[in-house]
CSV table of C-alpha atoms in Angstrom, one decimal:
chain,number,residue,atom,x,y,z
A,1,GLU,CA,-1.9,-20.6,-10.0
A,2,ALA,CA,1.2,-19.2,-11.7
A,3,GLY,CA,3.1,-16.6,-9.6
A,4,VAL,CA,4.8,-13.4,-10.7
A,5,ALA,CA,7.5,-14.2,-13.3
A,6,GLN,CA,10.7,-12.2,-13.6
A,7,SER,CA,13.7,-12.4,-15.9
A,8,PRO,CA,16.6,-12.5,-15.9
A,9,ARG,CA,17.3,-13.7,-12.4
A,10,TYR,CA,20.9,-12.4,-12.5
A,11,LYS,CA,22.6,-9.7,-14.6
A,12,ILE,CA,26.2,-8.3,-14.4
A,13,ILE,CA,27.0,-5.3,-16.4
A,14,GLU,CA,29.6,-2.5,-16.4
A,15,LYS,CA,28.7,1.1,-15.5
A,16,ARG,CA,27.2,3.1,-18.3
A,17,GLN,CA,25.8,0.0,-20.0
A,18,SER,CA,22.1,-0.6,-20.2
A,19,VAL,CA,19.9,-3.4,-18.9
A,20,ALA,CA,16.3,-4.4,-19.0
A,21,PHE,CA,14.2,-6.5,-16.7
A,22,TRP,CA,10.9,-8.1,-17.6
A,23,CYS,CA,7.9,-9.0,-15.4
A,24,ASN,CA,4.7,-10.9,-16.0
A,25,PRO,CA,2.2,-10.5,-13.1
A,26,ILE,CA,-0.4,-12.9,-11.9
A,27,SER,CA,-3.2,-13.2,-14.4
A,28,GLY,CA,-6.0,-10.7,-13.7
A,29,HIS,CA,-3.9,-8.5,-11.4
A,30,ALA,CA,-4.5,-4.9,-12.5
A,31,THR,CA,-1.8,-3.3,-10.4
A,32,LEU,CA,1.9,-3.9,-11.0
A,33,TYR,CA,4.8,-2.5,-8.9
A,34,TRP,CA,8.6,-2.3,-9.4
A,35,TYR,CA,10.7,-2.1,-6.2
A,36,GLN,CA,14.4,-1.7,-5.7
A,37,GLN,CA,16.0,-3.5,-2.9
A,38,ILE,CA,19.5,-2.5,-2.0
A,39,LEU,CA,21.5,-4.9,0.1
A,40,GLY,CA,20.7,-4.4,3.8
A,41,GLN,CA,17.6,-2.2,3.1
A,42,GLY,CA,13.9,-2.8,2.6
A,43,PRO,CA,12.3,-2.6,-0.8
A,44,LYS,CA,11.7,0.9,-2.1
A,45,LEU,CA,8.9,1.5,-4.6
A,46,LEU,CA,10.1,2.8,-8.0
A,47,ILE,CA,6.9,2.8,-10.0
A,48,GLN,CA,3.3,1.6,-9.7
A,49,PHE,CA,1.0,0.9,-12.7
A,50,GLN,CA,-2.8,0.5,-12.7
A,51,ASN,CA,-3.5,-1.4,-15.9
A,52,ASN,CA,-1.3,0.4,-18.4
A,53,GLY,CA,-1.3,3.8,-16.6
A,54,VAL,CA,1.3,5.1,-14.2
A,55,VAL,CA,-0.1,5.7,-10.7
A,56,ASP,CA,3.1,6.7,-8.9
A,57,ASP,CA,6.6,7.2,-10.2
A,58,SER,CA,7.7,9.8,-7.7
A,59,GLN,CA,10.8,7.8,-6.7
A,60,LEU,CA,11.9,6.6,-10.1
A,61,PRO,CA,15.2,8.3,-11.2
A,62,LYS,CA,13.8,9.4,-14.6
A,63,ASP,CA,17.1,10.5,-16.0
A,64,ARG,CA,18.2,6.8,-16.2
A,65,PHE,CA,15.2,4.6,-15.4
A,66,SER,CA,12.2,4.0,-17.5
A,67,ALA,CA,9.3,1.5,-17.3
A,68,GLU,CA,6.4,0.6,-19.4
A,69,ARG,CA,3.3,-1.6,-19.3
A,70,LEU,CA,2.0,-1.1,-22.8
A,71,LYS,CA,-0.8,-3.6,-22.9
A,72,GLY,CA,-1.6,-3.6,-19.2
A,73,VAL,CA,-0.1,-7.0,-18.6
A,74,ASP,CA,3.6,-7.6,-18.6
A,75,SER,CA,6.1,-4.8,-17.9
A,76,THR,CA,9.7,-3.9,-18.6
A,77,LEU,CA,12.0,-1.8,-16.4
A,78,LYS,CA,15.1,-0.3,-18.1
A,79,ILE,CA,18.2,1.3,-16.8
A,80,GLN,CA,20.3,3.4,-19.1
A,81,PRO,CA,23.1,4.2,-18.4
A,82,ALA,CA,23.7,2.2,-15.2
A,83,LYS,CA,25.6,3.5,-12.3
A,84,LEU,CA,27.4,1.6,-9.5
A,85,GLU,CA,24.7,2.5,-7.0
A,86,ASP,CA,22.1,0.8,-9.1
A,87,SER,CA,23.4,-2.6,-7.9
A,88,ALA,CA,20.4,-4.1,-6.2
A,89,VAL,CA,17.6,-6.6,-6.5
A,90,TYR,CA,14.7,-5.4,-8.7
A,91,LEU,CA,11.5,-6.9,-7.4
A,92,CYS,CA,8.2,-7.0,-9.4
A,93,ALA,CA,4.9,-7.4,-7.5
A,94,SER,CA,1.3,-7.4,-8.5
A,95,SER,CA,-2.1,-7.1,-6.7
A,96,LEU,CA,-5.7,-7.3,-7.6
A,97,GLY,CA,-6.5,-3.7,-6.8
A,98,GLY,CA,-4.8,-0.5,-5.7
A,99,GLY,CA,-5.3,2.7,-3.9
A,100,ALA,CA,-7.7,3.0,-1.0
A,101,HIS,CA,-9.3,-0.4,-1.6
A,102,HIS,CA,-6.0,-2.2,-1.7
A,103,THR,CA,-5.8,-4.9,0.9
A,104,GLY,CA,-2.1,-4.5,1.2
A,105,GLU,CA,-1.3,-8.0,-0.1
A,106,LEU,CA,1.2,-7.9,-2.8
A,107,PHE,CA,2.5,-11.0,-4.7
A,108,PHE,CA,6.2,-10.7,-5.4
A,109,GLY,CA,8.4,-12.4,-8.0
A,110,GLU,CA,11.8,-13.8,-7.0
A,111,GLY,CA,13.6,-10.7,-8.2
A,112,SER,CA,16.3,-9.8,-10.7
A,113,ARG,CA,19.7,-9.3,-9.1
A,114,LEU,CA,21.8,-6.6,-10.9
A,115,THR,CA,25.5,-6.1,-10.3
A,116,VAL,CA,27.1,-3.0,-11.8
A,117,LEU,CA,30.9,-3.2,-12.1
B,1,ALA,CA,4.8,10.8,7.2
B,2,GLN,CA,4.5,7.1,8.0
B,3,SER,CA,7.5,5.0,8.8
B,4,VAL,CA,8.5,1.8,10.5
B,5,THR,CA,11.6,1.0,12.5
B,6,GLN,CA,12.8,-2.5,12.9
B,7,LEU,CA,14.9,-2.4,16.0
B,8,ASP,CA,17.1,-5.4,15.3
B,9,SER,CA,18.9,-6.2,12.1
B,10,HIS,CA,19.7,-9.7,13.1
B,11,VAL,CA,18.0,-12.1,15.6
B,12,SER,CA,19.4,-15.5,16.5
B,13,VAL,CA,17.3,-18.1,18.4
B,14,SER,CA,17.6,-21.8,19.0
B,15,GLU,CA,15.1,-24.2,17.4
B,16,GLY,CA,12.1,-24.7,19.7
B,17,THR,CA,12.5,-21.3,21.6
B,18,PRO,CA,10.3,-18.3,21.2
B,19,VAL,CA,10.8,-15.7,18.5
B,20,LEU,CA,10.4,-11.9,19.0
B,21,LEU,CA,11.0,-9.5,16.1
B,22,ARG,CA,10.4,-5.9,17.1
B,23,CYS,CA,8.8,-3.1,15.0
B,24,ASN,CA,7.8,0.4,15.9
B,25,TYR,CA,5.7,2.6,13.6
B,26,SER,CA,5.1,6.2,13.1
B,27,SER,CA,1.7,7.2,11.7
B,28,SER,CA,-0.7,10.0,12.0
B,29,TYR,CA,-3.9,8.0,12.1
B,30,SER,CA,-4.8,4.4,12.7
B,31,PRO,CA,-2.3,2.6,10.6
B,32,SER,CA,-2.5,-0.5,8.4
B,33,LEU,CA,0.5,-2.6,9.3
B,34,PHE,CA,1.9,-5.8,7.8
B,35,TRP,CA,4.7,-8.3,8.2
B,36,TYR,CA,6.2,-9.8,5.1
B,37,VAL,CA,8.8,-12.7,5.0
B,38,GLN,CA,11.5,-13.3,2.4
B,39,HIS,CA,13.1,-16.7,2.3
B,40,PRO,CA,16.4,-17.0,0.5
B,41,ASN,CA,15.9,-16.9,-3.3
B,42,LYS,CA,12.2,-16.6,-2.9
B,43,GLY,CA,9.7,-13.7,-3.4
B,44,LEU,CA,8.4,-11.8,-0.4
B,45,GLN,CA,5.2,-13.2,1.1
B,46,LEU,CA,2.6,-11.7,3.3
B,47,LEU,CA,2.7,-13.2,6.8
B,48,LEU,CA,-0.1,-11.2,8.4
B,49,LYS,CA,-1.8,-7.8,8.4
B,50,TYR,CA,-3.5,-5.4,10.9
B,51,THR,CA,-6.2,-3.1,9.6
B,52,SER,CA,-8.0,-1.8,12.7
B,53,ALA,CA,-9.9,-5.0,13.7
B,54,ALA,CA,-8.6,-7.3,16.4
B,55,THR,CA,-5.3,-6.1,17.9
B,56,LEU,CA,-3.9,-9.6,18.1
B,57,VAL,CA,-3.4,-10.8,14.5
B,58,LYS,CA,-2.7,-14.4,13.6
B,59,GLY,CA,-0.7,-15.2,10.5
B,60,ILE,CA,0.7,-18.1,8.6
B,61,ASN,CA,3.1,-20.7,10.0
B,62,GLY,CA,2.2,-19.9,13.6
B,63,PHE,CA,3.2,-16.3,13.7
B,64,GLU,CA,1.3,-13.6,15.5
B,65,ALA,CA,1.6,-9.9,16.0
B,66,GLU,CA,0.0,-7.5,18.5
B,67,PHE,CA,-0.9,-3.9,17.7
B,68,LYS,CA,-0.2,-1.7,20.7
B,69,LYS,CA,-1.2,1.9,20.0
B,70,SER,CA,0.2,3.2,23.4
B,71,GLU,CA,3.6,1.8,22.5
B,72,THR,CA,3.3,2.4,18.7
B,73,SER,CA,4.6,-1.2,18.3
B,74,PHE,CA,3.7,-4.2,16.1
B,75,HIS,CA,6.0,-6.9,17.3
B,76,LEU,CA,6.1,-10.3,15.6
B,77,THR,CA,6.1,-13.4,17.7
B,78,LYS,CA,6.1,-17.2,17.5
B,79,PRO,CA,6.1,-19.5,20.5
B,80,SER,CA,8.5,-22.1,19.0
B,81,ALA,CA,11.0,-21.5,16.2
B,82,HIS,CA,11.5,-24.0,13.5
B,83,MET,CA,14.5,-24.3,11.2
B,84,SER,CA,12.3,-23.3,8.2
B,85,ASP,CA,11.6,-19.9,9.9
B,86,ALA,CA,15.1,-18.7,9.0
B,87,ALA,CA,14.5,-15.8,6.7
B,88,GLU,CA,14.3,-12.0,6.5
B,89,TYR,CA,11.2,-10.4,8.0
B,90,PHE,CA,10.0,-6.9,7.0
B,91,CYS,CA,7.6,-4.7,9.0
B,92,VAL,CA,5.5,-2.6,6.6
B,93,VAL,CA,3.1,0.4,7.1
B,94,ARG,CA,0.7,1.6,4.5
B,95,SER,CA,0.7,5.4,3.8
B,96,ASP,CA,-2.5,7.1,4.7
B,97,SER,CA,-2.2,9.5,1.8
B,98,SER,CA,-0.7,7.5,-1.1
B,99,TYR,CA,-1.6,4.0,0.1
B,100,LYS,CA,2.0,3.0,-0.7
B,101,LEU,CA,3.6,0.3,1.3
B,102,ILE,CA,6.6,1.5,3.2
B,103,PHE,CA,9.0,-1.2,4.2
B,104,GLY,CA,11.3,-1.3,7.2
B,105,SER,CA,15.0,-2.3,6.8
B,106,GLY,CA,14.3,-5.9,7.7
B,107,THR,CA,15.4,-8.3,10.5
B,108,ARG,CA,17.3,-11.4,9.5
B,109,LEU,CA,16.2,-14.4,11.7
B,110,LEU,CA,18.7,-17.2,12.2
B,111,VAL,CA,17.5,-20.4,13.8
B,112,ARG,CA,20.2,-22.6,15.4
B,113,PRO,CA,19.7,-26.3,15.6
């Protein structure tokens, strides 16, 4: 079974530039998550999709971050313009279900490491 | 609001000795708790989970965790460390209201030969 695919693995940009990350979840997984993991911290949820609808984006900095999952399969996370503090690993994860019936098992990709200079 | 505190940012053990990674939680009700592991350049992987069944939970690769309500703890243990256990370990609690997973800050386990 193919895992969660993410690209690019590494990206270096200058502040005020833009960047986009792509994620393809495990086939059949309805729920997709984007997490931000800053060095030395645990992952923090940015946005959660159920199929192509947003379930939770309360911690997404909407002035600069956007995400979409138009067809309910793969997803793109964009940052524009980037700030120094956006340097982090962006993790995509997927699960079969979500909400109260969610088992708590998320399947994570290897992450996209962003460095903002 | 739910939260978890991982008491050690780094733990170093010798191969073949026991591992103890400590986690305390804060939760209003009976929590759902998890341990995830992150090996270098790999995705996070579920190690084990507690969801109000048996208080001693067995996971993959010989790891166990015991839920102790009186101590609000969910420590991760393994009787004998292996070199391949070197990784970062995250204690996680699920929010009762939003069902979001809330990650601790992580404990990096170093295994010395």
